[in-house]
Coordinates of N, CA and C in Angstrom, one line a residue:
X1 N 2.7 2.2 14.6 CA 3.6 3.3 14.1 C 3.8 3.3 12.6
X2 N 4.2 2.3 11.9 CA 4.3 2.3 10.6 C 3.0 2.7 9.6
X3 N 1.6 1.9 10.5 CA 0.7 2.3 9.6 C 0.3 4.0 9.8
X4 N 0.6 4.3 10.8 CA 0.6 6.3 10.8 C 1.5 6.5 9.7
X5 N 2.9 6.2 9.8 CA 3.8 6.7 9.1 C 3.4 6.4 7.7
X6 N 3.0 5.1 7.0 CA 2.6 5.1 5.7 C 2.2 5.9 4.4
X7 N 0.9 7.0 4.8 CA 1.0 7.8 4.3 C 1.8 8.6 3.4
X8 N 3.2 9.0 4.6 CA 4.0 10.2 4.1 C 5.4 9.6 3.5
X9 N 5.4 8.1 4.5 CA 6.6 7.2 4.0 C 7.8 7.7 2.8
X10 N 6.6 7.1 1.7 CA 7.9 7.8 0.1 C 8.4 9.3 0.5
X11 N 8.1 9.9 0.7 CA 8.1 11.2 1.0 C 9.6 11.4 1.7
X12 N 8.6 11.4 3.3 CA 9.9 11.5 4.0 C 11.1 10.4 3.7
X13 N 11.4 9.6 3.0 CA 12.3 8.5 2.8 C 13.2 9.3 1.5
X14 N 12.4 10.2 0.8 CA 12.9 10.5 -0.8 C 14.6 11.0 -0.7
X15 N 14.5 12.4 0.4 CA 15.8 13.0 0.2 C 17.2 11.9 0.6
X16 N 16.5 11.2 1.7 CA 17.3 10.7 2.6 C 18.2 9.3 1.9
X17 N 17.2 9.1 0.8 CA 17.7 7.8 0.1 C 18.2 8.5 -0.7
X18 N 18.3 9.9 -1.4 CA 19.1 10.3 -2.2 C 20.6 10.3 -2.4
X19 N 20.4 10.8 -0.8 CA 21.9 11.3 -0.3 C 22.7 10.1 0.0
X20 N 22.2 9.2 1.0 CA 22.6 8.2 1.8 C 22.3 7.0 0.9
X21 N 21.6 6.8 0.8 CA 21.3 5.4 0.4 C 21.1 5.0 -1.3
X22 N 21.4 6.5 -2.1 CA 21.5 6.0 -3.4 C 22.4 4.5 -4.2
X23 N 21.4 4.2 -5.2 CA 21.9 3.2 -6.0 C 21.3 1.7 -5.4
X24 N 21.0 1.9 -4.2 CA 21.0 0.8 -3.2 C 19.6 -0.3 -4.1
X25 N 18.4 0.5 -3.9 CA 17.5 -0.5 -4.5 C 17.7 -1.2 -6.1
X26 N 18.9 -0.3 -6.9 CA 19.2 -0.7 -8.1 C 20.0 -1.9 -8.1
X27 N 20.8 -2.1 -7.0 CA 22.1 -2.8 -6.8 C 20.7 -4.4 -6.5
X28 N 19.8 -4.2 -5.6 CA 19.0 -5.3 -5.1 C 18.3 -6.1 -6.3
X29 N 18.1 -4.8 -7.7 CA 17.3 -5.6 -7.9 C 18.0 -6.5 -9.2
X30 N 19.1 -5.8 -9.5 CA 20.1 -6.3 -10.6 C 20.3 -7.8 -10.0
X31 N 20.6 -8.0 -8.8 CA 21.1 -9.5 -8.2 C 20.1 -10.6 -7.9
X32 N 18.5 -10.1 -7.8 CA 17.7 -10.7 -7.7 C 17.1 -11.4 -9.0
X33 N 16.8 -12.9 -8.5 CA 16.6 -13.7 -9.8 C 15.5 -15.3 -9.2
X34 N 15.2 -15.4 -10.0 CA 14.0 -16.2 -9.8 C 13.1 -15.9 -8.9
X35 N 12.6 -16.9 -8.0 CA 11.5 -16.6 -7.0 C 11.7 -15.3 -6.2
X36 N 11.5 -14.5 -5.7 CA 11.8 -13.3 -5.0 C 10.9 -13.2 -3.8
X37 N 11.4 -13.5 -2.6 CA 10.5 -12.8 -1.3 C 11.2 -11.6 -0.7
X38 N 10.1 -10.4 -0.9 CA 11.1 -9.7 0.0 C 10.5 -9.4 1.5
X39 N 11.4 -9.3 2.3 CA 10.8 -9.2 3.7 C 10.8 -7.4 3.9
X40 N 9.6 -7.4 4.5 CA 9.1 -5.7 4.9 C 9.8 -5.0 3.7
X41 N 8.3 -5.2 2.9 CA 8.4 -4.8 1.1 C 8.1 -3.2 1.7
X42 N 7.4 -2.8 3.2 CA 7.1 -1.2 3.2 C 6.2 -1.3 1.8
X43 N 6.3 0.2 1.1 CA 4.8 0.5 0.1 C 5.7 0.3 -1.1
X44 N 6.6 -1.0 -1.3 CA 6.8 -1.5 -2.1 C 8.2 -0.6 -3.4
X45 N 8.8 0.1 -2.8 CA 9.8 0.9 -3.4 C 10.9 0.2 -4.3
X46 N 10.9 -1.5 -3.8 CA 12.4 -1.8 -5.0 C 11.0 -2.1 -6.3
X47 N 10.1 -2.6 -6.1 CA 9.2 -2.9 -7.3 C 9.9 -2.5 -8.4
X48 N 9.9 -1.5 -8.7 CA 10.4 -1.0 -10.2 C 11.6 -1.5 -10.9
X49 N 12.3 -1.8 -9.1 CA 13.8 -2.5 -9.5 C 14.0 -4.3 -10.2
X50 N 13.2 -4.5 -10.0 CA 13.3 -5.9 -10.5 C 12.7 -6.4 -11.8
X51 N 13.4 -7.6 -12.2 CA 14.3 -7.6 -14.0 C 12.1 -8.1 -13.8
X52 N 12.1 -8.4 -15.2 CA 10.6 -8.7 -15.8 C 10.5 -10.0 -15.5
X53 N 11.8 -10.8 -15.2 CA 11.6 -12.8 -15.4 C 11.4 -12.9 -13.9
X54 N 11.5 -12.0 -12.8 CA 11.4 -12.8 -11.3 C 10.1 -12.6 -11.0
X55 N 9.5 -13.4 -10.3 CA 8.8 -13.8 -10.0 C 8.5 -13.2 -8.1
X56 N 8.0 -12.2 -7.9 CA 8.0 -11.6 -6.6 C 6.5 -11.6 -5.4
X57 N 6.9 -12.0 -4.4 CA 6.2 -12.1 -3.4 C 6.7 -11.1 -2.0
X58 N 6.0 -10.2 -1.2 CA 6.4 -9.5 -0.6 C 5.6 -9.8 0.7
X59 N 6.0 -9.6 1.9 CA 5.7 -9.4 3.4 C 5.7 -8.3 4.1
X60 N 4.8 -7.9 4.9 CA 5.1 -6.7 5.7 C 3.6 -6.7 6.7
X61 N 4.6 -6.0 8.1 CA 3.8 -6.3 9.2 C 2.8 -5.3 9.0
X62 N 2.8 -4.0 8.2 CA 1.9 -2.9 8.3 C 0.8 -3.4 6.9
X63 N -0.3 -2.7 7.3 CA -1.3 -3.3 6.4 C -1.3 -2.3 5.7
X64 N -1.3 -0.6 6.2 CA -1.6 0.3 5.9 C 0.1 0.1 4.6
X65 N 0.8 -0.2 4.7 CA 2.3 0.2 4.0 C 1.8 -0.7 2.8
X66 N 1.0 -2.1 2.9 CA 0.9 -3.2 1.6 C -0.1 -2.3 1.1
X67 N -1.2 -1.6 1.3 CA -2.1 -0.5 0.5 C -1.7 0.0 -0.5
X68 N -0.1 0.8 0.0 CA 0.6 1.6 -0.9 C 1.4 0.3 -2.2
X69 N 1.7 -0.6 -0.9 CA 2.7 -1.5 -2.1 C 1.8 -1.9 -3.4
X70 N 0.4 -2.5 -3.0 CA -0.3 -2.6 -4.0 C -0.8 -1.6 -5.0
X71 N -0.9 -0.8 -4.3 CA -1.3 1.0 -5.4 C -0.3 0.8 -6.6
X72 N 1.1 0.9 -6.0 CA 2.9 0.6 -6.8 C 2.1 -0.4 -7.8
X73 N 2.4 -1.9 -7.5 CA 2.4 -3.0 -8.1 C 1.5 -2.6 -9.4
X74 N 0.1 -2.1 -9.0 CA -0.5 -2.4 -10.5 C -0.5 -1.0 -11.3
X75 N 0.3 0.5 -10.2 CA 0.7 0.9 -11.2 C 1.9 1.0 -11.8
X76 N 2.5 0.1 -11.9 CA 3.2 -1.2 -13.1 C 3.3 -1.3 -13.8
X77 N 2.0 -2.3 -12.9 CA 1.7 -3.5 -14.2 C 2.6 -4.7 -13.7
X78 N 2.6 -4.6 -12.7 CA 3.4 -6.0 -11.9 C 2.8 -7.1 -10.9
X79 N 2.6 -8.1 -11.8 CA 1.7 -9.1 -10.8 C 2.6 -9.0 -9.4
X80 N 2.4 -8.9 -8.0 CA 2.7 -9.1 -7.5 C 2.3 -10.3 -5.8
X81 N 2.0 -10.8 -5.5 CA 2.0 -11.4 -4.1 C 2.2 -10.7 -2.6
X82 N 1.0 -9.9 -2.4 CA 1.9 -9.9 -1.2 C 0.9 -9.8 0.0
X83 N 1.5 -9.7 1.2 CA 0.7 -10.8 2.2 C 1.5 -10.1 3.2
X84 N 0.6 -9.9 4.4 CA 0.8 -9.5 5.8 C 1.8 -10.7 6.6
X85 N 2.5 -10.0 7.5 CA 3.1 -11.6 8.5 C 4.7 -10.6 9.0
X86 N 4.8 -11.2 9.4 CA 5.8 -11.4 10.7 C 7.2 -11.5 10.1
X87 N 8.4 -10.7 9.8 CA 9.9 -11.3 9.3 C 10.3 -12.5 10.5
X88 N 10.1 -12.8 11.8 CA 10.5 -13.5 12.4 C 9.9 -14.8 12.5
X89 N 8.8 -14.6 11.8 CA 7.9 -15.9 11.7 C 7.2 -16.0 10.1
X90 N 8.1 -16.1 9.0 CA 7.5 -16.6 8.0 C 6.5 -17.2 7.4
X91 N 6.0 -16.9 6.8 CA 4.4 -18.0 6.8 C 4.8 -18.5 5.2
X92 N 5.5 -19.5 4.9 CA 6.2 -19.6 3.7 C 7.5 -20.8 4.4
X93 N 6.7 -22.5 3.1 CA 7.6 -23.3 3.9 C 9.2 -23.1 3.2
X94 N 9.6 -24.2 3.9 CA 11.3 -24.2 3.6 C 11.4 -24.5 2.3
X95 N 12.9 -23.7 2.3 CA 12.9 -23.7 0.7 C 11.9 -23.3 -0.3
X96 N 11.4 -22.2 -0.3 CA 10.7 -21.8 -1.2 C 10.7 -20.8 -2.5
X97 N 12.3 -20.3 -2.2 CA 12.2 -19.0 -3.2 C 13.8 -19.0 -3.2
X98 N 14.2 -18.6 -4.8 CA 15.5 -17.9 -5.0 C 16.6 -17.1 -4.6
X99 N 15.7 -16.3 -4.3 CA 16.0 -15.1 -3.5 C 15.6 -14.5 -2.4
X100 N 16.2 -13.9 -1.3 CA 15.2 -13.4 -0.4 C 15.8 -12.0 -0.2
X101 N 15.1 -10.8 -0.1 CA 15.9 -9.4 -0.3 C 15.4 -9.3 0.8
X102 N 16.0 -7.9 1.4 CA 15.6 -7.0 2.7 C 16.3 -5.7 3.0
X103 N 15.3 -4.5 2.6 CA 15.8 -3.1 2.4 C 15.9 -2.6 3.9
X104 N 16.7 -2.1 4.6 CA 16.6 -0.8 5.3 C 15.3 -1.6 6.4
X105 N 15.3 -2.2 6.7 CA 14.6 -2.9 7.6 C 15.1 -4.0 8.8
X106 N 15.9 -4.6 9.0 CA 16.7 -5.0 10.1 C 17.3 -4.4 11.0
X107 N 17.3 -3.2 10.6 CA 17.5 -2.1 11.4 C 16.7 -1.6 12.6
X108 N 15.1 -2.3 12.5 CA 14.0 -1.8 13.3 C 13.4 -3.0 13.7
X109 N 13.4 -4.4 13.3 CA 12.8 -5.7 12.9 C 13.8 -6.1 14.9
X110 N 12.3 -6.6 15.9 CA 13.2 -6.6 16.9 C 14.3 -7.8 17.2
X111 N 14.3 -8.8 16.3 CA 14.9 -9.7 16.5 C 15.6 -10.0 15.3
X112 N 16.5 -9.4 14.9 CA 17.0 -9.6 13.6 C 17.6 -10.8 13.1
X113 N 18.0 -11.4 14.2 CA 19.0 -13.0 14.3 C 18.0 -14.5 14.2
X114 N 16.7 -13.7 14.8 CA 15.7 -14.9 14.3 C 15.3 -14.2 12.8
X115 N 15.0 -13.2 12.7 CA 14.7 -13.0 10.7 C 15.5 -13.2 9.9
X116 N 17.0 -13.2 10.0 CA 17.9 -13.8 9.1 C 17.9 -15.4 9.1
X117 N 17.5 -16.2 9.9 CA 17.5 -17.4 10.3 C 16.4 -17.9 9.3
X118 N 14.8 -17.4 9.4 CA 14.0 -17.7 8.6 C 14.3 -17.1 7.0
X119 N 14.8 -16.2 7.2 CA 15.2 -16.1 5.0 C 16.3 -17.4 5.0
X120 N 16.6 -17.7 6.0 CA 18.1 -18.9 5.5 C 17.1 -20.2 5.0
X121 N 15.6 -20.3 6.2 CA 15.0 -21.4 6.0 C 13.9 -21.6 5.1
X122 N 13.9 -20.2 4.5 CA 12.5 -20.7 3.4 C 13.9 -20.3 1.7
X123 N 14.9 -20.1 1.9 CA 15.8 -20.0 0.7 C 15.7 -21.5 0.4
X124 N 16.2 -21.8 -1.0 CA 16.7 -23.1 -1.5 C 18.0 -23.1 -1.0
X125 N 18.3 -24.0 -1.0 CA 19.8 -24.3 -1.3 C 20.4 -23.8 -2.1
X126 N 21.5 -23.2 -2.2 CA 22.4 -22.2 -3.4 C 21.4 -21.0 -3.6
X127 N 20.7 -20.3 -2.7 CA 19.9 -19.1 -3.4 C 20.5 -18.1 -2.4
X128 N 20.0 -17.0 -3.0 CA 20.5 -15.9 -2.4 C 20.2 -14.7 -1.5
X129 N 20.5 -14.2 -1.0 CA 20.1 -13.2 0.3 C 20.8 -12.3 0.0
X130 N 20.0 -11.0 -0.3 CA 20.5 -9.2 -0.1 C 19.9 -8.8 0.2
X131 N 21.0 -7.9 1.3 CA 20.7 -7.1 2.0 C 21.0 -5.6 2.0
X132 N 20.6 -5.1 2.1 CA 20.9 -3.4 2.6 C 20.5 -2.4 3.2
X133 N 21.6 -2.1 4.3 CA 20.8 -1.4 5.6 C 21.8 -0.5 6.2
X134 N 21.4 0.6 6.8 CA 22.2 1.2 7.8 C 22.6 0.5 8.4
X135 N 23.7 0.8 9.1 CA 24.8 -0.3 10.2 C 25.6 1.3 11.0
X136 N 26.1 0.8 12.2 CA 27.1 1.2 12.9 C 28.3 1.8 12.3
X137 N 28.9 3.1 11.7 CA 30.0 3.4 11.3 C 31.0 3.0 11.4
X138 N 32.1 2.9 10.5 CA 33.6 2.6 10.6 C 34.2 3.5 11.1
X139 N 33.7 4.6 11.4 CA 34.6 5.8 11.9 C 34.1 6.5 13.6
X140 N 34.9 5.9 14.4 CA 34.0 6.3 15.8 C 33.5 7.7 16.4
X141 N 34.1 9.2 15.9 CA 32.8 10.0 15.9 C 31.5 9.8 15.5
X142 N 31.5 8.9 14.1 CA 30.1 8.9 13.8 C 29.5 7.9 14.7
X143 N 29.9 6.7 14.7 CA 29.5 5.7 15.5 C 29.0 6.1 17.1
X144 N 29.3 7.1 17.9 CA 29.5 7.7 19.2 C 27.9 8.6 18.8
X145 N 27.8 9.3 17.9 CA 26.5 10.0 17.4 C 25.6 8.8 17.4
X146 N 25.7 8.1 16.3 CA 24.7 7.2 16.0 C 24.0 6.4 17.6
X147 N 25.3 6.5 18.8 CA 24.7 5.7 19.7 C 23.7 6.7 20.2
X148 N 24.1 7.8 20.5 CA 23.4 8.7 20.8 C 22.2 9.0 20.2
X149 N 21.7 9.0 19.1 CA 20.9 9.1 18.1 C 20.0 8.1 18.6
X150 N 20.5 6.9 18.7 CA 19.6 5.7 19.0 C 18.9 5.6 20.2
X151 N 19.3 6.6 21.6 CA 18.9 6.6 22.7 C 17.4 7.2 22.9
X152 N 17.2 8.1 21.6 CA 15.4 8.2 21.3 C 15.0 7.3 20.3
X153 N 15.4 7.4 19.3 CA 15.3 6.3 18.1 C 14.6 5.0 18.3
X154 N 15.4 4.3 19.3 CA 14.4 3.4 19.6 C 13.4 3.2 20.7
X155 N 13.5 4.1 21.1 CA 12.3 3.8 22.0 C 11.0 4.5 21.6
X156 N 11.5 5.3 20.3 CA 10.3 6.4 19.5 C 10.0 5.6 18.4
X157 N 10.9 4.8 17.4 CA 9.8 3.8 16.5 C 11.2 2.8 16.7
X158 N 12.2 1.8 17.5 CA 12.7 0.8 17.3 C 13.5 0.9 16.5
X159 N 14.1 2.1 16.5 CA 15.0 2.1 15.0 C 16.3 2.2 15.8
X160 N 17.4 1.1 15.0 CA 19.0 0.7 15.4 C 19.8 1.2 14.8
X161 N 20.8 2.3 14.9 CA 22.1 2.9 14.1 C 23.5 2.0 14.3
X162 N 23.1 1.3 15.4 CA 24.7 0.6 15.8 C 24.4 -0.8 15.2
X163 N 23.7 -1.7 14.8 CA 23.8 -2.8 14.4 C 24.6 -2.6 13.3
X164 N 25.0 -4.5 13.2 CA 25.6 -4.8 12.2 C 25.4 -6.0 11.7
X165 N 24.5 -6.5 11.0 CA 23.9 -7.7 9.8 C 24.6 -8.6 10.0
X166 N 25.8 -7.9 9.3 CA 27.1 -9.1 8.9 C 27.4 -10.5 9.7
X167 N 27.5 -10.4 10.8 CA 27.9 -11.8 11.5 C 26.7 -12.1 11.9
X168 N 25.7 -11.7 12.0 CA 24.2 -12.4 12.0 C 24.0 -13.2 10.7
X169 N 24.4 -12.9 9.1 CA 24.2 -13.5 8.6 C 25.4 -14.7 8.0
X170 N 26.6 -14.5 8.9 CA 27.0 -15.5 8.8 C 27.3 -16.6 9.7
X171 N 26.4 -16.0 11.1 CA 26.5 -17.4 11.8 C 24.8 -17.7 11.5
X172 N 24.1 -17.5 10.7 CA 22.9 -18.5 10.2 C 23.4 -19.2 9.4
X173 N 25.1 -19.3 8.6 CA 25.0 -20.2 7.9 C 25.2 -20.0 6.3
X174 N 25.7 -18.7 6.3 CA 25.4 -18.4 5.2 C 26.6 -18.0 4.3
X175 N 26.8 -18.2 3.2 CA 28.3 -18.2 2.2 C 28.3 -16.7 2.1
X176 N 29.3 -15.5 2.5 CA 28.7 -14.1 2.2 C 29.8 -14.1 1.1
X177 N 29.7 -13.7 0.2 CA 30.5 -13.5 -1.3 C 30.4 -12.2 -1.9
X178 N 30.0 -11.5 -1.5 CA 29.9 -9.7 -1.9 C 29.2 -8.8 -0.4
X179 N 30.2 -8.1 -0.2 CA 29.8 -6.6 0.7 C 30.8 -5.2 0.5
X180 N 29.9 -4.3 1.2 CA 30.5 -3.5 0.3 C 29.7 -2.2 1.2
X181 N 30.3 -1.0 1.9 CA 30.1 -0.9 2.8 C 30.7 1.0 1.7
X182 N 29.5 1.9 2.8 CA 29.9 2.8 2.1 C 29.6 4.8 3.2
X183 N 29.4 5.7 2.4 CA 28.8 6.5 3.2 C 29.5 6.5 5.0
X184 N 31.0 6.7 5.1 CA 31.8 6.4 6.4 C 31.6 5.1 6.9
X185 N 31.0 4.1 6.3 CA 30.8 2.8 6.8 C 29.6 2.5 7.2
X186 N 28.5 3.8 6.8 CA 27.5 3.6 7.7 C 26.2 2.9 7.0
X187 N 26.7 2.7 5.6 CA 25.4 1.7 4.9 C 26.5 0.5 4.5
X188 N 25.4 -1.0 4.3 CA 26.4 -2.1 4.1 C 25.4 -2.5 3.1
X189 N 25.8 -3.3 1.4 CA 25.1 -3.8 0.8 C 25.7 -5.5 1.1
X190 N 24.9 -6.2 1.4 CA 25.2 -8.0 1.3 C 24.7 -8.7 0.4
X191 N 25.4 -9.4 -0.7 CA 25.0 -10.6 -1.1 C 25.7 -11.8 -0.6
X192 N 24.7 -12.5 -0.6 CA 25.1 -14.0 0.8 C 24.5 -15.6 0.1
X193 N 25.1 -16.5 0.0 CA 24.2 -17.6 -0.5 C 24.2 -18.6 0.3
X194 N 22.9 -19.1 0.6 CA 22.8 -20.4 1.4 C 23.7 -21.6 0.7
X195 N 24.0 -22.3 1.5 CA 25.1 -23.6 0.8 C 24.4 -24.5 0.1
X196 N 24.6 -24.6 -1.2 CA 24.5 -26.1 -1.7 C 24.0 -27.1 -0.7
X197 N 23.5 -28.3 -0.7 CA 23.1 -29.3 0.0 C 24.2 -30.1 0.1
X198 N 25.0 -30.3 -1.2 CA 25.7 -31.2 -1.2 C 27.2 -30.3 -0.3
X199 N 27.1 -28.9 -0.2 CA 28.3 -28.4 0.9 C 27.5 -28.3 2.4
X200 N 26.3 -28.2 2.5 CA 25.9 -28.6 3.7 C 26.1 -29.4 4.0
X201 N 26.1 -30.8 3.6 CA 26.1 -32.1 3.9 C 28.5 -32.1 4.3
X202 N 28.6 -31.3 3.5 CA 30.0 -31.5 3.8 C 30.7 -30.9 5.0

C-alpha cells in the first residue's frame, strides 16, 4: 500500500500538514541532536528539519517511499543513511544513536508497543525520543468520529485515530519531560528520555 501511495504521498500529505499538523516537523528537528534514527523516515520530509551537526540514519518498510527519501537527501546535500527494515524489528544494535524520532507513523505501525520498546533499545542511555502523531481526541464528539473514521481506515491502509503513544512510551521505560497536545487534543508532540544507567541501576 505505501509503495502505491509513494508517488503522490508529499502531495496528498501537504494541505493536511498545513492545517493539522503544522510546526510539528520544525519542533522534531530543533530537539534532535547527535546520532539521529528515524523510524518510517516515508520520502524523507523532516530532512530539511534537522540542525547540520546530526548525524542521520532513517528506516522505512516501503522501498518505493526510501526512492523519494533519497531523491530529498541529495537534493540537499545531506549525507544520509538509509535502509529498509521493520520499526518492530530494528536492525541496529543497542544503544546506538542519540536520538530516535518518529513522525505520524505509530499511528499505522501494527504493533506500536513493540516499536517503542526497540527505539528504547537501540537509544543510549540519557538519549532521546520524539514523537509526533495523531492520537484520540480530548473532546468526545471528536473522539466518537475518529472511532468511526477508523472502522474503514484500518482495514483500508491500518491507519489508527484512537490511539494514544503516551503510556506506551512510558511503560517502555521512558522519562517523558515535554508533551504537548494540540488541535482538540487530537495531535500529541513527545519528548521522552531513556534513563541514565546510573538511574536505571537505581
Amino acid at each position: 500500500m505505501w509503495d502505491k501511495a509513494a508517488p503522490t504521498y508529499d502531495k496528498q500529505m501537504a494541505l493536511v500538514e498545513k492545517i493539522w499538523f503544522a510546526g510539528g516537523r520544525e519542533w522534531l528537528g530543533r530537539r534532535a541532536h547527535g546520532r539521529v534514527l528515524e523510524v518510517a523516515i516515508g520520502t524523507g520530509l523532516n530532512l530539511p528539519h534537522y540542525r547540520s551537526d546530526t548525524s542521520v540514519t532513517g528506516i522505512e518498510l516501503s522501498p518505493e517511499m526510501l526512492v523519494i527519501a533519497r531523491e530529498r537527501a541529495t537534493d540537499l546535500g545531506r549525507p544520509v543513511e538509509l535502509r529498509e527494515g521493520d520499526a518492530e524489528r530494528l536492525p541496529f544494535g543497542d544503544a546506538s544513536f542519540d536520538t530516535v524520532v518518529c513522525a505520524l507513523s505509530l499511528c499505522s505501525i501494527p504493533d506500536p508497543a513493540a516499536a517503542i520498546a526497540e527505539m528504547y533499545r537501540v537509544l543510549l542511555p540519557g538519549g532521546t525520543l520524539l514523537l509526533v502523531d495523531h492520537i484520540a481526541s480530548s473532546w468526545p464528539p471528536i473522539r466518537a468520529a475518529q472511532w468511526l473514521l477508523e472502522r474503514i481506515t484500518i482495514r483500508a491502509a491500518g491507519e489508527h485515530f484512537t490511539r494514544r503513544q503516551l503510556p506506551l512510551v512510558q511503560a517502555a521505560g521512558f522519562q517523558v519531560t515535554e508533551t504537548e497536545r494540540l488541535k482538540a487534543g487530537t495531535v500529541e508532540r513527545i519528548l521522552a528520555r531513556k534513563p541514565a544507567a546510573r538511574e536505571a541501576a537505581a
